[in-house]
Amino acid sequence: MTAPAAPVVLAERPADGVGLIRINRPDARNALNLEVRKLIATHLTEMGDDPAIRCIVLTGNDKAFAAGADIKEMAGAGTIEMLMRGTHKLWRTISACPKPVIAAVNGFALGGGCELAMTCDIIIAGEGARFGQPEIKIGIIPGGGGTQRLPRAVGKYKAMRYLLTGDLISAQEASDMGLVSEIVADAEVEKRAIAMAQQIAEMSPLAVEQIKECVLRGMDASLGTGLALETKAIQMLFSSQDQKEGMAAFIEKRKAKFTGR
Ligand code: CO8
């Protein structure tokens, strides 16, 4: 009898306050088929609702974060079938997650994989990571936000250069143009992402959530609207116990203990 196949997405709790979602289709370079997309969305929703988790890491394996949407699964699909699959909802699940999501990227983050990383809030990449939007080479365009998020991250001219040629982007180039938060040795990527997630998990979850909301909503708004949102958010935090605890801890020269109240 053959052993049951491992789930294509695994959910783990590597440290206090930290959830980790691991894409697990090594034979297909972690290509994002429908099952993977649905499971990522399910785990993210559950972790987003779980008060014991304050920051989430999304990762793949040493060869691939994700090599894009599953080309074999969509090669024969028509318009209505693509519509019915509703895969665009996955991306909304991530940006709608109130908690920060850190992409820990080793190997290839291509097409939908690059878009998945860009939907996260922080990107930690290994030195050997390769990003890119190669859809142009297979006769389509990015469909998970690449034509919108890449120019917002790196500017029009770099984005056009990579979207129109499909050339891969080295970790160093990605970092230089603002697509990566931090580069570390390949073997350190997951460890570093978990350590950063733990650091964030120790902050006030109320303040963390407000920062994510202000940054994401502010990027879609005018400066004036974004600043007004920020002002309301900081004023609101003065009703929290975490604000009182954080400032008292500073004055008493001790480490603050935040409860999210
Ligand atoms: N889809 C399906 N299978 C894949 C994919 C993929 N994206 N990427 C790799 N695989 C499979 C290969 O077919 C191969 O399978 P098999 O062993 O059965 O032949 C296996 O993974 C290993 O791949 P390689 O032998 O090619 O491995 P290499 O290490 O030599 O190369 C690469 C790795 C560079 C990642 C290469 O596989 C590659 O170029 N992959 C395709 C990358 C790509 O074009 N990505 C974009 C896909 S399209 C997309 O993401 C658009 C999103 C649109 C969303 C629409 C929503 C509405």
Short mmCIF file of C-alpha atoms and ligand atoms in Angstrom, two decimals:
data_model
loop_
_atom_site.label_atom_id
_atom_site.label_comp_id
_atom_site.label_asym_id
_atom_site.label_seq_id
_atom_site.Cartn_x
_atom_site.Cartn_y
_atom_site.Cartn_z
CA MET A 1 0.00 0.00 0.00
CA THR A 2 1.39 3.45 -0.89
CA ALA A 3 1.55 6.13 1.81
CA PRO A 4 -0.97 8.97 1.41
CA ALA A 5 0.49 11.99 -0.42
CA ALA A 6 1.58 14.91 1.79
CA PRO A 7 -0.75 17.94 1.64
CA VAL A 8 0.30 20.44 -1.04
CA VAL A 9 0.23 23.21 1.57
CA LEU A 10 1.32 22.72 5.19
CA ALA A 11 0.41 24.89 8.18
CA GLU A 12 2.91 25.09 11.03
CA ARG A 13 3.53 27.01 14.27
CA PRO A 14 7.31 27.44 14.39
CA ALA A 15 7.39 29.92 17.30
CA ASP A 16 5.18 31.71 19.81
CA GLY A 17 2.78 34.02 18.00
CA VAL A 18 3.99 32.91 14.55
CA GLY A 19 2.13 30.89 11.92
CA LEU A 20 3.92 29.43 8.90
CA ILE A 21 2.32 28.34 5.61
CA ARG A 22 4.51 26.14 3.41
CA ILE A 23 3.76 25.43 -0.26
CA ASN A 24 4.64 21.80 -0.82
CA ARG A 25 4.63 20.71 -4.48
CA PRO A 26 8.37 20.18 -4.94
CA ASP A 27 7.97 18.10 -8.12
CA ALA A 28 6.17 20.98 -9.86
CA ARG A 29 8.44 23.76 -8.50
CA ASN A 30 5.53 24.67 -6.22
CA ALA A 31 3.33 25.69 -9.15
CA LEU A 32 0.11 27.20 -7.82
CA ASN A 33 -2.67 24.84 -8.86
CA LEU A 34 -6.21 25.35 -7.63
CA GLU A 35 -5.74 23.11 -4.61
CA VAL A 36 -2.65 25.06 -3.48
CA ARG A 37 -4.44 28.38 -3.91
CA LYS A 38 -7.47 27.24 -1.95
CA LEU A 39 -5.37 25.82 0.89
CA ILE A 40 -3.26 28.98 1.16
CA ALA A 41 -6.47 31.01 1.40
CA THR A 42 -7.96 28.63 4.00
CA HIS A 43 -4.85 28.64 6.23
CA LEU A 44 -4.47 32.41 5.94
CA THR A 45 -8.08 32.99 6.92
CA GLU A 46 -7.76 30.64 9.91
CA MET A 47 -4.49 32.21 11.06
CA GLY A 48 -5.91 35.69 10.51
CA ASP A 49 -8.76 34.80 12.90
CA ASP A 50 -6.56 33.08 15.51
CA PRO A 51 -5.60 35.48 18.33
CA ALA A 52 -2.61 33.27 19.24
CA ILE A 53 -1.01 34.10 15.86
CA ARG A 54 0.28 37.64 15.37
CA CYS A 55 2.44 37.33 12.28
CA ILE A 56 2.50 34.84 9.40
CA VAL A 57 5.37 33.51 7.25
CA LEU A 58 4.60 32.17 3.75
CA THR A 59 7.31 30.03 2.18
CA GLY A 60 8.15 27.25 -0.28
CA ASN A 61 11.22 25.03 -0.49
CA ASP A 62 14.89 25.49 -1.43
CA LYS A 63 14.23 25.32 -5.20
CA ALA A 64 11.04 27.38 -5.46
CA PHE A 65 8.85 29.74 -3.52
CA ALA A 66 6.42 29.18 -6.42
CA ALA A 67 7.12 28.96 -10.19
CA GLY A 68 3.79 30.57 -11.04
CA ALA A 69 0.29 29.43 -11.78
CA ASP A 70 0.11 25.79 -12.86
CA ILE A 71 0.51 26.04 -16.63
CA LYS A 72 -0.59 22.44 -17.19
CA GLU A 73 -3.82 23.05 -15.28
CA MET A 74 -4.80 26.14 -17.28
CA ALA A 75 -3.37 25.40 -20.76
CA GLY A 76 -6.71 24.20 -22.13
CA ALA A 77 -9.03 26.47 -20.15
CA GLY A 78 -11.42 28.98 -21.72
CA THR A 79 -12.55 32.39 -20.53
CA ILE A 80 -15.58 31.29 -18.53
CA GLU A 81 -13.70 28.45 -16.91
CA MET A 82 -10.99 30.89 -15.77
CA LEU A 83 -13.71 33.17 -14.45
CA MET A 84 -15.45 30.33 -12.58
CA ARG A 85 -12.19 29.23 -10.96
CA GLY A 86 -12.20 32.55 -9.08
CA THR A 87 -8.47 32.39 -8.36
CA HIS A 88 -8.27 36.18 -8.11
CA LYS A 89 -9.91 35.78 -4.69
CA LEU A 90 -6.69 34.29 -3.30
CA TRP A 91 -4.81 37.55 -3.65
CA ARG A 92 -7.60 39.40 -1.84
CA THR A 93 -7.36 36.92 1.04
CA ILE A 94 -3.76 37.94 1.64
CA SER A 95 -4.20 41.70 1.46
CA ALA A 96 -7.38 41.34 3.54
CA CYS A 97 -5.46 39.40 6.22
CA PRO A 98 -5.22 41.86 9.13
CA LYS A 99 -1.88 40.40 10.25
CA PRO A 100 1.46 40.95 8.52
CA VAL A 101 2.50 38.23 6.09
CA ILE A 102 6.22 37.72 5.40
CA ALA A 103 7.24 35.96 2.18
CA ALA A 104 10.36 33.83 2.75
CA VAL A 105 11.68 33.28 -0.79
CA ASN A 106 14.26 30.73 -1.91
CA GLY A 107 14.66 29.72 -5.56
CA PHE A 108 12.07 30.77 -8.12
CA ALA A 109 9.30 33.29 -7.44
CA LEU A 110 7.91 33.58 -10.97
CA GLY A 111 4.61 34.69 -12.47
CA GLY A 112 1.89 34.03 -9.90
CA GLY A 113 4.70 33.16 -7.45
CA CYS A 114 6.23 36.63 -7.79
CA GLU A 115 2.74 38.10 -7.49
CA LEU A 116 2.10 36.02 -4.39
CA ALA A 117 5.31 37.38 -2.81
CA MET A 118 4.37 40.94 -3.79
CA THR A 119 0.98 40.55 -2.11
CA CYS A 120 2.81 39.85 1.16
CA ASP A 121 3.94 42.72 3.40
CA ILE A 122 7.64 41.91 3.72
CA ILE A 123 9.86 39.86 1.38
CA ILE A 124 12.96 38.09 2.74
CA ALA A 125 14.95 36.56 -0.13
CA GLY A 126 17.87 34.18 -0.31
CA GLU A 127 20.93 35.24 -2.33
CA GLY A 128 20.04 32.71 -5.03
CA ALA A 129 16.37 33.70 -5.33
CA ARG A 130 15.04 34.58 -8.79
CA PHE A 131 12.00 36.77 -9.29
CA GLY A 132 10.20 37.52 -12.54
CA GLN A 133 7.00 37.87 -14.52
CA PRO A 134 7.67 35.53 -17.48
CA GLU A 135 4.00 35.32 -18.59
CA ILE A 136 4.80 37.26 -21.78
CA LYS A 137 6.86 34.25 -22.91
CA ILE A 138 3.81 31.97 -22.82
CA GLY A 139 1.46 34.37 -24.57
CA ILE A 140 -0.37 35.87 -21.59
CA ILE A 141 0.11 38.65 -19.06
CA PRO A 142 0.37 38.58 -15.26
CA GLY A 143 -3.07 37.92 -13.76
CA GLY A 144 -2.41 38.15 -10.03
CA GLY A 145 -1.59 41.84 -9.78
CA GLY A 146 1.85 41.91 -11.46
CA THR A 147 1.09 44.76 -13.86
CA GLN A 148 -0.06 46.85 -10.88
CA ARG A 149 2.09 45.83 -7.92
CA LEU A 150 5.43 45.61 -9.76
CA PRO A 151 5.37 49.24 -11.02
CA ARG A 152 4.19 50.41 -7.60
CA ALA A 153 7.15 48.58 -6.02
CA VAL A 154 9.93 49.41 -8.47
CA GLY A 155 8.66 52.24 -10.73
CA LYS A 156 7.39 52.22 -14.33
CA TYR A 157 10.66 51.82 -16.22
CA LYS A 158 12.10 48.86 -14.32
CA ALA A 159 8.66 47.22 -14.25
CA MET A 160 8.15 47.61 -18.02
CA ARG A 161 11.63 46.25 -18.66
CA TYR A 162 10.86 43.02 -16.81
CA LEU A 163 7.15 42.65 -17.69
CA LEU A 164 7.79 43.06 -21.43
CA THR A 165 10.84 40.79 -21.70
CA GLY A 166 10.01 38.18 -19.08
CA ASP A 167 13.66 38.25 -17.99
CA LEU A 168 14.36 36.86 -14.54
CA ILE A 169 15.45 39.24 -11.75
CA SER A 170 18.29 38.26 -9.40
CA ALA A 171 17.82 38.72 -5.66
CA GLN A 172 20.40 41.53 -5.71
CA GLU A 173 18.66 43.40 -8.54
CA ALA A 174 15.29 42.85 -6.85
CA SER A 175 16.68 44.28 -3.64
CA ASP A 176 18.36 47.22 -5.40
CA MET A 177 15.08 48.22 -7.02
CA GLY A 178 12.96 47.83 -3.90
CA LEU A 179 11.24 44.51 -4.53
CA VAL A 180 12.89 42.79 -1.57
CA SER A 181 12.99 43.85 2.10
CA GLU A 182 16.17 41.95 2.99
CA ILE A 183 18.58 39.45 1.40
CA VAL A 184 20.18 36.71 3.50
CA ALA A 185 22.13 33.52 2.77
CA ASP A 186 19.86 30.89 1.17
CA ALA A 187 20.10 28.61 4.21
CA GLU A 188 19.05 31.44 6.55
CA VAL A 189 15.86 32.59 4.78
CA GLU A 190 13.27 30.71 6.82
CA LYS A 191 15.12 31.28 10.12
CA ARG A 192 15.39 35.01 9.44
CA ALA A 193 11.72 35.29 8.42
CA ILE A 194 10.60 33.46 11.58
CA ALA A 195 12.86 35.65 13.75
CA MET A 196 11.42 38.81 12.18
CA ALA A 197 7.89 37.42 12.61
CA GLN A 198 8.63 36.76 16.30
CA GLN A 199 9.91 40.31 16.69
CA ILE A 200 6.67 41.65 15.15
CA ALA A 201 4.58 39.20 17.23
CA GLU A 202 5.97 40.80 20.40
CA MET A 203 4.65 44.25 19.42
CA SER A 204 1.12 45.43 20.16
CA PRO A 205 -1.08 43.55 17.67
CA LEU A 206 -3.39 46.57 17.61
CA ALA A 207 -0.58 48.86 16.47
CA VAL A 208 0.70 46.25 14.00
CA GLU A 209 -2.75 45.92 12.43
CA GLN A 210 -3.12 49.70 12.18
CA ILE A 211 0.26 50.05 10.44
CA LYS A 212 -0.69 47.41 7.85
CA GLU A 213 -4.05 49.07 7.22
CA CYS A 214 -2.62 52.60 7.01
CA VAL A 215 0.15 51.57 4.60
CA LEU A 216 -2.05 49.48 2.30
CA ARG A 217 -5.03 51.84 2.22
CA GLY A 218 -2.77 54.89 2.08
CA MET A 219 -1.02 53.57 -1.04
CA ASP A 220 -4.38 53.62 -2.85
CA ALA A 221 -5.34 57.09 -1.57
CA SER A 222 -4.18 60.68 -1.86
CA LEU A 223 -1.50 61.80 0.62
CA GLY A 224 -4.11 63.90 2.46
CA THR A 225 -6.50 60.97 2.85
CA GLY A 226 -3.69 58.66 3.92
CA LEU A 227 -2.45 61.14 6.52
CA ALA A 228 -6.00 61.59 7.87
CA LEU A 229 -6.32 57.80 8.19
CA GLU A 230 -3.02 57.66 10.07
CA THR A 231 -4.06 60.47 12.43
CA LYS A 232 -7.33 58.70 13.32
CA ALA A 233 -5.48 55.42 13.83
CA ILE A 234 -2.91 56.85 16.26
CA GLN A 235 -5.59 58.75 18.17
CA MET A 236 -7.63 55.55 18.48
CA LEU A 237 -4.63 53.65 19.88
CA PHE A 238 -4.59 56.01 22.88
CA SER A 239 -7.68 54.09 24.08
CA SER A 240 -5.65 50.87 24.24
CA GLN A 241 -4.02 49.25 27.26
CA ASP A 242 -1.08 48.48 24.97
CA GLN A 243 -0.34 52.20 24.53
CA LYS A 244 -0.39 52.72 28.34
CA GLU A 245 1.75 49.60 28.87
CA GLY A 246 4.24 50.50 26.13
CA MET A 247 4.85 54.02 27.41
CA ALA A 248 4.92 52.94 31.09
CA ALA A 249 7.47 50.23 30.24
CA PHE A 250 9.68 52.80 28.53
CA ILE A 251 9.56 55.13 31.54
CA GLU A 252 10.14 52.25 34.01
CA LYS A 253 13.03 50.92 31.85
CA ARG A 254 11.52 47.43 31.35
CA LYS A 255 10.30 45.37 28.40
CA ALA A 256 6.66 46.00 27.50
CA LYS A 257 4.18 43.12 27.55
CA PHE A 258 1.48 43.73 24.98
CA THR A 259 -1.87 41.95 25.24
CA GLY A 260 -3.72 43.34 22.24
CA ARG A 261 -6.22 45.20 24.41
N1 CO8 B 1 3.26 25.12 -14.00
C1 CO8 B 1 3.24 23.76 -14.10
N2 CO8 B 1 4.35 23.00 -13.95
C2 CO8 B 1 5.52 23.62 -13.72
C3 CO8 B 1 5.61 25.03 -13.61
C4 CO8 B 1 4.41 25.80 -13.76
N3 CO8 B 1 4.37 27.14 -13.63
N4 CO8 B 1 6.89 25.35 -13.38
C5 CO8 B 1 7.58 24.21 -13.35
N5 CO8 B 1 6.76 23.15 -13.55
C6 CO8 B 1 7.09 21.72 -13.60
C7 CO8 B 1 7.78 21.36 -14.91
O1 CO8 B 1 6.86 21.16 -15.94
C8 CO8 B 1 8.52 20.09 -14.51
O2 CO8 B 1 7.58 19.04 -14.49
P1 CO8 B 1 8.02 17.59 -15.12
O3 CO8 B 1 9.12 17.10 -14.21
O4 CO8 B 1 6.76 16.79 -15.01
O5 CO8 B 1 8.50 17.85 -16.51
C9 CO8 B 1 8.90 20.37 -13.06
O6 CO8 B 1 8.04 21.42 -12.58
C10 CO8 B 1 10.33 20.87 -12.89
O7 CO8 B 1 10.48 21.97 -13.76
P2 CO8 B 1 11.80 22.15 -14.69
O8 CO8 B 1 12.30 20.83 -15.12
O9 CO8 B 1 11.45 23.12 -15.75
O10 CO8 B 1 12.79 22.75 -13.59
P3 CO8 B 1 14.00 23.78 -13.80
O11 CO8 B 1 14.64 23.91 -12.46
O12 CO8 B 1 14.83 23.36 -14.97
O13 CO8 B 1 13.30 25.18 -14.20
C11 CO8 B 1 11.73 27.00 -13.91
C12 CO8 B 1 12.51 25.84 -13.26
C13 CO8 B 1 12.69 28.06 -14.42
C14 CO8 B 1 10.85 27.55 -12.83
C15 CO8 B 1 10.90 26.44 -15.10
O14 CO8 B 1 10.18 25.29 -14.67
C16 CO8 B 1 9.89 27.43 -15.65
O15 CO8 B 1 10.24 28.28 -16.43
N6 CO8 B 1 8.62 27.30 -15.19
C17 CO8 B 1 7.52 28.15 -15.68
C18 CO8 B 1 7.61 29.54 -15.12
C19 CO8 B 1 6.48 30.37 -15.67
O16 CO8 B 1 6.31 30.58 -16.85
N7 CO8 B 1 5.65 30.89 -14.73
C20 CO8 B 1 4.50 31.70 -15.07
C21 CO8 B 1 3.27 30.83 -15.13
S1 CO8 B 1 1.86 31.73 -15.70
C22 CO8 B 1 1.36 32.62 -14.35
O17 CO8 B 1 1.84 32.49 -13.27
C23 CO8 B 1 0.27 33.61 -14.62
C24 CO8 B 1 -0.64 33.77 -13.46
C25 CO8 B 1 -1.97 34.13 -14.01
C26 CO8 B 1 -3.05 33.98 -12.95
C27 CO8 B 1 -4.38 34.01 -13.63
C28 CO8 B 1 -5.50 34.19 -12.65
C29 CO8 B 1 -6.81 34.54 -13.33
#
